[in-house]
Amino acid sequence: MGNGTSIGRVRGLGSAKSGTHHWLLQRWTAIGNLVLVAYLAVSLLLLPNLGHAAVSEWIARPVPAVALALLIVSTFWHARLGLQVFIEDYLQDANRLAAMIALNLVTFAGAAFGLLCIVRLALGGA
Amino acid sequence: MAQAGTKNRPLSPHLEIWKWGPAMAVSILHRATGTVNATAGLGVLLWWLGALVSGPEAYATFTGHATSWYGMILLFGITASVFIHAASGVRHFVLDIGAGFELDINKVWSVLSPLIGIALAAAFWAVLLLR
């Protein structure tokens, strides 16, 4: 020790081991959510009707399909980060561990299901 | 809480000791709406996509619930929750750059954020139902 910058000598040594990564990811995904939810809301209002044919025809198009797939990733990621804070604040010990495992499984499963639905609609499997 | 000899001792500041203000309310509202969005909001989104993939009959079941009185109340609640969370989320971006911490301006945006969210949700449903 004794060489390197002062930040380099202390980085990673705190009790949390990392700094603003979680906080930054929450913000990056929040920007994604803002843009993509606004896109979904405006698109739903611009559709001629919300019947099965009109909606599935819309989602099958490339731009809506990609936007909705990104919406799934961004919202589920953001939800996972937010619910993690919720769990850390209100649960302790074994309950916290169990809740975190369940949270990871549910958010990954939910996002996978959403993406599969969009792929099937986009590639004509449905 | 132990009562012996504590009669005139000062209480440590905890949740119940603070007078409620707009900044506290919008903070807890941001967490509450975020939790609603993450559970009910994403749940309904997946149900909608799953019903679309499953075909017109499953989609009719979904829209049957969605257009019923309880479905409309639930969907309006989710929409309001999403827009309120988005509005107070934008407020957080402003606070993140170090702006908006002066007491009076902080209070103004604490009050306005949820109202803007509710107004956006109402506007969305007005356009949806009246077009």
GROMACS .gro file of C-alpha atoms in nm:
model
  257
    1MET     CA    1   0.000   0.000   0.000
    2GLY     CA    2   0.097   0.361   0.007
    3ASN     CA    3   0.082   0.405  -0.369
    4GLY     CA    4  -0.209   0.458  -0.603
    5THR     CA    5  -0.476   0.721  -0.577
    6SER     CA    6  -0.664   0.774  -0.253
    7ILE     CA    7  -0.989   0.643  -0.410
    8GLY     CA    8  -0.803   0.338  -0.542
    9ARG     CA    9  -0.680   0.249  -0.194
   10VAL     CA   10  -1.029   0.244  -0.039
   11ARG     CA   11  -1.249   0.120  -0.322
   12GLY     CA   12  -1.436  -0.200  -0.236
   13LEU     CA   13  -1.335  -0.194   0.131
   14GLY     CA   14  -1.663  -0.061   0.274
   15SER     CA   15  -1.917  -0.291   0.436
   16ALA     CA   16  -2.141  -0.284   0.130
   17LYS     CA   17  -1.848  -0.374  -0.103
   18SER     CA   18  -1.998  -0.165  -0.380
   19GLY     CA   19  -2.117   0.189  -0.415
   20THR     CA   20  -2.380   0.336  -0.640
   21HIS     CA   21  -2.432   0.045  -0.882
   22HIS     CA   22  -2.781  -0.048  -0.756
   23TRP     CA   23  -2.886   0.315  -0.736
   24LEU     CA   24  -2.762   0.388  -1.090
   25LEU     CA   25  -2.934   0.082  -1.238
   26GLN     CA   26  -3.258   0.195  -1.074
   27ARG     CA   27  -3.220   0.527  -1.259
   28TRP     CA   28  -3.120   0.382  -1.598
   29THR     CA   29  -3.417   0.146  -1.593
   30ALA     CA   30  -3.642   0.431  -1.474
   31ILE     CA   31  -3.554   0.628  -1.789
   32GLY     CA   32  -3.634   0.321  -1.997
   33ASN     CA   33  -3.965   0.279  -1.815
   34LEU     CA   34  -4.062   0.643  -1.875
   35VAL     CA   35  -3.999   0.622  -2.249
   36LEU     CA   36  -4.146   0.275  -2.306
   37VAL     CA   37  -4.456   0.311  -2.086
   38ALA     CA   38  -4.529   0.642  -2.259
   39TYR     CA   39  -4.491   0.463  -2.594
   40LEU     CA   40  -4.730   0.186  -2.483
   41ALA     CA   41  -4.986   0.432  -2.345
   42VAL     CA   42  -4.989   0.648  -2.660
   43SER     CA   43  -4.996   0.339  -2.886
   44LEU     CA   44  -5.297   0.194  -2.702
   45LEU     CA   45  -5.481   0.524  -2.748
   46LEU     CA   46  -5.392   0.537  -3.121
   47LEU     CA   47  -5.508   0.181  -3.200
   48PRO     CA   48  -5.843   0.172  -3.385
   49ASN     CA   49  -5.980  -0.062  -3.114
   50LEU     CA   50  -5.841  -0.291  -2.844
   51GLY     CA   51  -5.983  -0.615  -2.990
   52HIS     CA   52  -5.773  -0.928  -3.035
   53ALA     CA   53  -5.709  -0.881  -3.408
   54ALA     CA   54  -5.607  -0.515  -3.387
   55VAL     CA   55  -5.378  -0.560  -3.086
   56SER     CA   56  -5.201  -0.878  -3.201
   57GLU     CA   57  -5.153  -0.731  -3.549
   58TRP     CA   58  -4.997  -0.423  -3.387
   59ILE     CA   59  -4.762  -0.621  -3.159
   60ALA     CA   60  -4.652  -0.840  -3.452
   61ARG     CA   61  -4.495  -0.536  -3.622
   62PRO     CA   62  -4.117  -0.497  -3.566
   63VAL     CA   63  -4.104  -0.165  -3.379
   64PRO     CA   64  -4.390  -0.238  -3.134
   65ALA     CA   65  -4.254  -0.591  -3.077
   66VAL     CA   66  -3.905  -0.461  -2.993
   67ALA     CA   67  -4.045  -0.177  -2.781
   68LEU     CA   68  -4.266  -0.414  -2.582
   69ALA     CA   69  -3.979  -0.662  -2.535
   70LEU     CA   70  -3.760  -0.378  -2.405
   71LEU     CA   71  -4.051  -0.264  -2.186
   72ILE     CA   72  -4.065  -0.612  -2.028
   73VAL     CA   73  -3.690  -0.613  -1.958
   74SER     CA   74  -3.681  -0.256  -1.825
   75THR     CA   75  -3.991  -0.280  -1.602
   76PHE     CA   76  -3.909  -0.623  -1.456
   77TRP     CA   77  -3.550  -0.516  -1.388
   78HIS     CA   78  -3.672  -0.193  -1.223
   79ALA     CA   79  -3.934  -0.386  -1.023
   80ARG     CA   80  -3.674  -0.636  -0.906
   81LEU     CA   81  -3.444  -0.356  -0.786
   82GLY     CA   82  -3.728  -0.170  -0.615
   83LEU     CA   83  -3.875  -0.475  -0.442
   84GLN     CA   84  -3.522  -0.565  -0.324
   85VAL     CA   85  -3.510  -0.237  -0.130
   86PHE     CA   86  -3.860  -0.307   0.003
   87ILE     CA   87  -3.747  -0.652   0.125
   88GLU     CA   88  -3.424  -0.517   0.276
   89ASP     CA   89  -3.619  -0.255   0.471
   90TYR     CA   90  -3.897  -0.473   0.611
   91LEU     CA   91  -3.762  -0.830   0.639
   92GLN     CA   92  -3.468  -0.975   0.833
   93ASP     CA   93  -3.255  -1.289   0.842
   94ALA     CA   94  -3.409  -1.606   0.699
   95ASN     CA   95  -3.726  -1.433   0.580
   96ARG     CA   96  -3.517  -1.179   0.390
   97LEU     CA   97  -3.311  -1.451   0.223
   98ALA     CA   98  -3.622  -1.650   0.127
   99ALA     CA   99  -3.793  -1.337  -0.008
  100MET     CA  100  -3.486  -1.242  -0.215
  101ILE     CA  101  -3.467  -1.591  -0.368
  102ALA     CA  102  -3.840  -1.582  -0.446
  103LEU     CA  103  -3.808  -1.230  -0.589
  104ASN     CA  104  -3.531  -1.335  -0.827
  105LEU     CA  105  -3.722  -1.643  -0.942
  106VAL     CA  106  -4.052  -1.457  -0.992
  107THR     CA  107  -3.907  -1.156  -1.177
  108PHE     CA  108  -3.695  -1.370  -1.411
  109ALA     CA  109  -3.988  -1.608  -1.473
  110GLY     CA  110  -4.228  -1.318  -1.534
  111ALA     CA  111  -3.990  -1.145  -1.776
  112ALA     CA  112  -3.923  -1.473  -1.960
  113PHE     CA  113  -4.298  -1.537  -1.996
  114GLY     CA  114  -4.359  -1.184  -2.124
  115LEU     CA  115  -4.074  -1.207  -2.377
  116LEU     CA  116  -4.191  -1.547  -2.502
  117CYS     CA  117  -4.545  -1.410  -2.555
  118ILE     CA  118  -4.410  -1.118  -2.759
  119VAL     CA  119  -4.183  -1.344  -2.967
  120ARG     CA  120  -4.474  -1.575  -3.048
  121LEU     CA  121  -4.695  -1.283  -3.148
  122ALA     CA  122  -4.415  -1.128  -3.355
  123LEU     CA  123  -4.309  -1.448  -3.532
  124GLY     CA  124  -4.661  -1.572  -3.597
  125GLY     CA  125  -4.660  -1.870  -3.363
  126ALA     CA  126  -4.991  -1.774  -3.209
  127MET     CA  127  -4.139  -0.032   2.588
  128ALA     CA  128  -3.999  -0.018   2.939
  129GLN     CA  129  -4.188   0.242   3.142
  130ALA     CA  130  -3.983   0.252   3.465
  131GLY     CA  131  -3.832   0.595   3.518
  132THR     CA  132  -3.900   0.703   3.161
  133LYS     CA  133  -4.187   0.940   3.224
  134ASN     CA  134  -4.011   1.267   3.147
  135ARG     CA  135  -3.736   1.141   2.923
  136PRO     CA  136  -3.721   1.255   2.564
  137LEU     CA  137  -3.841   1.014   2.297
  138SER     CA  138  -3.612   0.919   2.016
  139PRO     CA  139  -3.750   1.048   1.687
  140HIS     CA  140  -3.931   0.770   1.502
  141LEU     CA  141  -4.209   0.752   1.245
  142GLU     CA  142  -4.497   0.843   1.476
  143ILE     CA  143  -4.330   1.149   1.625
  144TRP     CA  144  -4.303   1.354   1.306
  145LYS     CA  145  -4.581   1.576   1.187
  146TRP     CA  146  -4.688   1.456   0.844
  147GLY     CA  147  -4.580   1.680   0.559
  148PRO     CA  148  -4.603   1.664   0.178
  149ALA     CA  149  -4.243   1.542   0.133
  150MET     CA  150  -4.303   1.245   0.366
  151ALA     CA  151  -4.635   1.167   0.201
  152VAL     CA  152  -4.495   1.171  -0.154
  153SER     CA  153  -4.202   0.954  -0.045
  154ILE     CA  154  -4.420   0.680   0.103
  155LEU     CA  155  -4.662   0.718  -0.188
  156HIS     CA  156  -4.372   0.659  -0.431
  157ARG     CA  157  -4.287   0.333  -0.253
  158ALA     CA  158  -4.652   0.225  -0.229
  159THR     CA  159  -4.727   0.293  -0.597
  160GLY     CA  160  -4.401   0.127  -0.700
  161THR     CA  161  -4.501  -0.186  -0.512
  162VAL     CA  162  -4.846  -0.183  -0.674
  163ASN     CA  163  -4.688  -0.142  -1.020
  164ALA     CA  164  -4.438  -0.423  -0.961
  165THR     CA  165  -4.707  -0.669  -0.849
  166ALA     CA  166  -5.053  -0.584  -0.986
  167GLY     CA  167  -4.927  -0.379  -1.281
  168LEU     CA  168  -4.680  -0.633  -1.418
  169GLY     CA  169  -4.925  -0.914  -1.335
  170VAL     CA  170  -5.198  -0.762  -1.549
  171LEU     CA  171  -4.944  -0.685  -1.826
  172LEU     CA  172  -4.845  -1.055  -1.838
  173TRP     CA  173  -5.210  -1.166  -1.826
  174TRP     CA  174  -5.285  -0.936  -2.121
  175LEU     CA  175  -4.990  -1.070  -2.326
  176GLY     CA  176  -5.069  -1.433  -2.234
  177ALA     CA  177  -5.435  -1.386  -2.331
  178LEU     CA  178  -5.328  -1.232  -2.665
  179VAL     CA  179  -5.105  -1.532  -2.743
  180SER     CA  180  -5.368  -1.785  -2.630
  181GLY     CA  181  -5.614  -1.662  -2.893
  182PRO     CA  182  -5.942  -1.470  -2.932
  183GLU     CA  183  -6.135  -1.679  -2.675
  184ALA     CA  184  -5.882  -1.629  -2.395
  185TYR     CA  185  -5.856  -1.263  -2.494
  186ALA     CA  186  -6.236  -1.230  -2.470
  187THR     CA  187  -6.217  -1.368  -2.115
  188PHE     CA  188  -5.953  -1.105  -2.033
  189THR     CA  189  -6.149  -0.816  -2.185
  190GLY     CA  190  -6.465  -0.946  -2.013
  191HIS     CA  191  -6.296  -0.896  -1.675
  192ALA     CA  192  -6.117  -0.579  -1.788
  193THR     CA  193  -6.438  -0.406  -1.900
  194SER     CA  194  -6.645  -0.513  -1.595
  195TRP     CA  195  -6.705  -0.261  -1.316
  196TYR     CA  196  -6.445  -0.421  -1.086
  197GLY     CA  197  -6.197  -0.456  -1.375
  198MET     CA  198  -6.235  -0.089  -1.467
  199ILE     CA  199  -6.182   0.017  -1.103
  200LEU     CA  200  -5.873  -0.206  -1.076
  201LEU     CA  201  -5.730  -0.092  -1.410
  202PHE     CA  202  -5.790   0.274  -1.328
  203GLY     CA  203  -5.614   0.217  -0.994
  204ILE     CA  204  -5.316   0.057  -1.168
  205THR     CA  205  -5.304   0.333  -1.432
  206ALA     CA  206  -5.315   0.602  -1.161
  207SER     CA  207  -5.045   0.416  -0.967
  208VAL     CA  208  -4.821   0.400  -1.276
  209PHE     CA  209  -4.861   0.771  -1.360
  210ILE     CA  210  -4.822   0.884  -0.995
  211HIS     CA  211  -4.503   0.675  -0.966
  212ALA     CA  212  -4.377   0.819  -1.296
  213ALA     CA  213  -4.447   1.177  -1.183
  214SER     CA  214  -4.277   1.136  -0.845
  215GLY     CA  215  -3.999   0.946  -1.025
  216VAL     CA  216  -3.934   1.254  -1.239
  217ARG     CA  217  -3.932   1.453  -0.913
  218HIS     CA  218  -3.658   1.217  -0.792
  219PHE     CA  219  -3.452   1.287  -1.107
  220VAL     CA  220  -3.471   1.659  -1.029
  221LEU     CA  221  -3.368   1.598  -0.666
  222ASP     CA  222  -3.086   1.370  -0.790
  223ILE     CA  223  -2.916   1.662  -0.969
  224GLY     CA  224  -2.929   1.857  -0.643
  225ALA     CA  225  -3.216   2.087  -0.737
  226GLY     CA  226  -3.549   2.147  -0.565
  227PHE     CA  227  -3.443   2.113  -0.203
  228GLU     CA  228  -3.546   2.466  -0.094
  229LEU     CA  229  -3.828   2.420   0.158
  230ASP     CA  230  -4.102   2.601  -0.031
  231ILE     CA  231  -4.025   2.466  -0.380
  232ASN     CA  232  -3.981   2.115  -0.236
  233LYS     CA  233  -4.326   2.138  -0.081
  234VAL     CA  234  -4.481   2.262  -0.406
  235TRP     CA  235  -4.352   1.968  -0.612
  236SER     CA  236  -4.432   1.719  -0.334
  237VAL     CA  237  -4.795   1.827  -0.362
  238LEU     CA  238  -4.798   1.861  -0.742
  239SER     CA  239  -4.632   1.526  -0.833
  240PRO     CA  240  -4.919   1.297  -0.728
  241LEU     CA  241  -5.177   1.545  -0.863
  242ILE     CA  242  -5.001   1.547  -1.203
  243GLY     CA  243  -5.002   1.165  -1.196
  244ILE     CA  244  -5.375   1.150  -1.125
  245ALA     CA  245  -5.443   1.411  -1.395
  246LEU     CA  246  -5.244   1.206  -1.651
  247ALA     CA  247  -5.431   0.888  -1.555
  248ALA     CA  248  -5.766   1.069  -1.586
  249ALA     CA  249  -5.665   1.213  -1.924
  250PHE     CA  250  -5.557   0.867  -2.047
  251TRP     CA  251  -5.893   0.713  -1.951
  252ALA     CA  252  -6.088   1.006  -2.088
  253VAL     CA  253  -5.924   0.965  -2.430
  254LEU     CA  254  -5.959   0.586  -2.412
  255LEU     CA  255  -6.331   0.593  -2.328
  256LEU     CA  256  -6.442   0.897  -2.528
  257ARG     CA  257  -6.259   0.847  -2.858
   0.00000   0.00000   0.00000
